[in-house]
């Protein structure tokens, strides 16, 4: 019988990467909610609002 005794680090690594991605996404969304209107108005004044 062949049994694996080494622990795989794949699952904790994927969980850590998913958590990091979730934190970055949350911070980006929070920044957008806090400053989105100001960013849009600044782009509108310079004529770049259509790119948004």
CSV table of C-alpha atoms in Angstrom, one decimal:
chain,number,residue,atom,x,y,z
A,1,UNK,CA,0.0,0.0,0.0
A,2,UNK,CA,1.3,3.4,-1.0
A,3,UNK,CA,0.5,6.2,1.5
A,4,UNK,CA,1.6,9.8,1.4
A,5,UNK,CA,3.1,11.0,4.7
A,6,UNK,CA,4.2,14.4,3.5
A,7,UNK,CA,1.8,17.3,4.0
A,8,UNK,CA,0.8,19.2,1.0
A,9,UNK,CA,1.2,22.9,1.1
A,10,UNK,CA,-1.0,23.5,-1.9
A,11,UNK,CA,-4.3,24.0,0.0
A,12,UNK,CA,-2.9,26.5,2.5
A,13,UNK,CA,-1.1,28.3,-0.3
A,14,UNK,CA,-4.3,28.6,-2.3
A,15,UNK,CA,-6.2,29.7,0.7
A,16,UNK,CA,-3.6,32.4,1.5
A,17,UNK,CA,-3.7,33.7,-2.1
A,18,UNK,CA,-7.5,33.8,-2.1
A,19,UNK,CA,-7.4,35.7,1.2
A,20,UNK,CA,-4.9,38.2,-0.2
A,21,UNK,CA,-6.9,38.7,-3.3
A,22,UNK,CA,-10.1,39.2,-1.3
A,23,UNK,CA,-8.3,41.8,0.9
A,24,UNK,CA,-7.0,43.7,-2.1
A,25,UNK,CA,-10.4,43.7,-3.8
A,26,UNK,CA,-12.1,44.9,-0.6
A,27,UNK,CA,-9.6,47.7,-0.2
A,28,UNK,CA,-10.0,48.7,-3.8
A,29,UNK,CA,-13.8,48.7,-3.5
A,30,UNK,CA,-13.6,50.7,-0.2
A,31,UNK,CA,-11.4,53.3,-1.9
A,32,UNK,CA,-13.7,53.5,-4.8
A,33,UNK,CA,-16.7,54.1,-2.5
A,34,UNK,CA,-14.8,56.8,-0.6
A,35,UNK,CA,-13.3,58.6,-3.6
A,36,UNK,CA,-15.2,57.5,-6.7
A,37,UNK,CA,-17.2,60.7,-7.1
A,38,UNK,CA,-14.1,62.9,-6.8
A,39,UNK,CA,-12.2,60.8,-9.3
A,40,UNK,CA,-15.1,60.9,-11.7
A,41,UNK,CA,-15.4,64.7,-11.4
A,42,UNK,CA,-11.7,65.2,-11.9
A,43,UNK,CA,-11.8,63.0,-15.1
A,44,UNK,CA,-14.9,64.8,-16.3
A,45,UNK,CA,-13.2,68.1,-16.0
A,46,UNK,CA,-10.3,66.9,-18.1
A,47,UNK,CA,-12.5,65.3,-20.7
A,48,UNK,CA,-11.5,61.7,-19.8
A,49,UNK,CA,-14.7,60.6,-18.2
A,50,UNK,CA,-15.7,58.6,-21.3
A,51,UNK,CA,-12.7,56.2,-20.6
A,52,UNK,CA,-14.1,55.4,-17.2
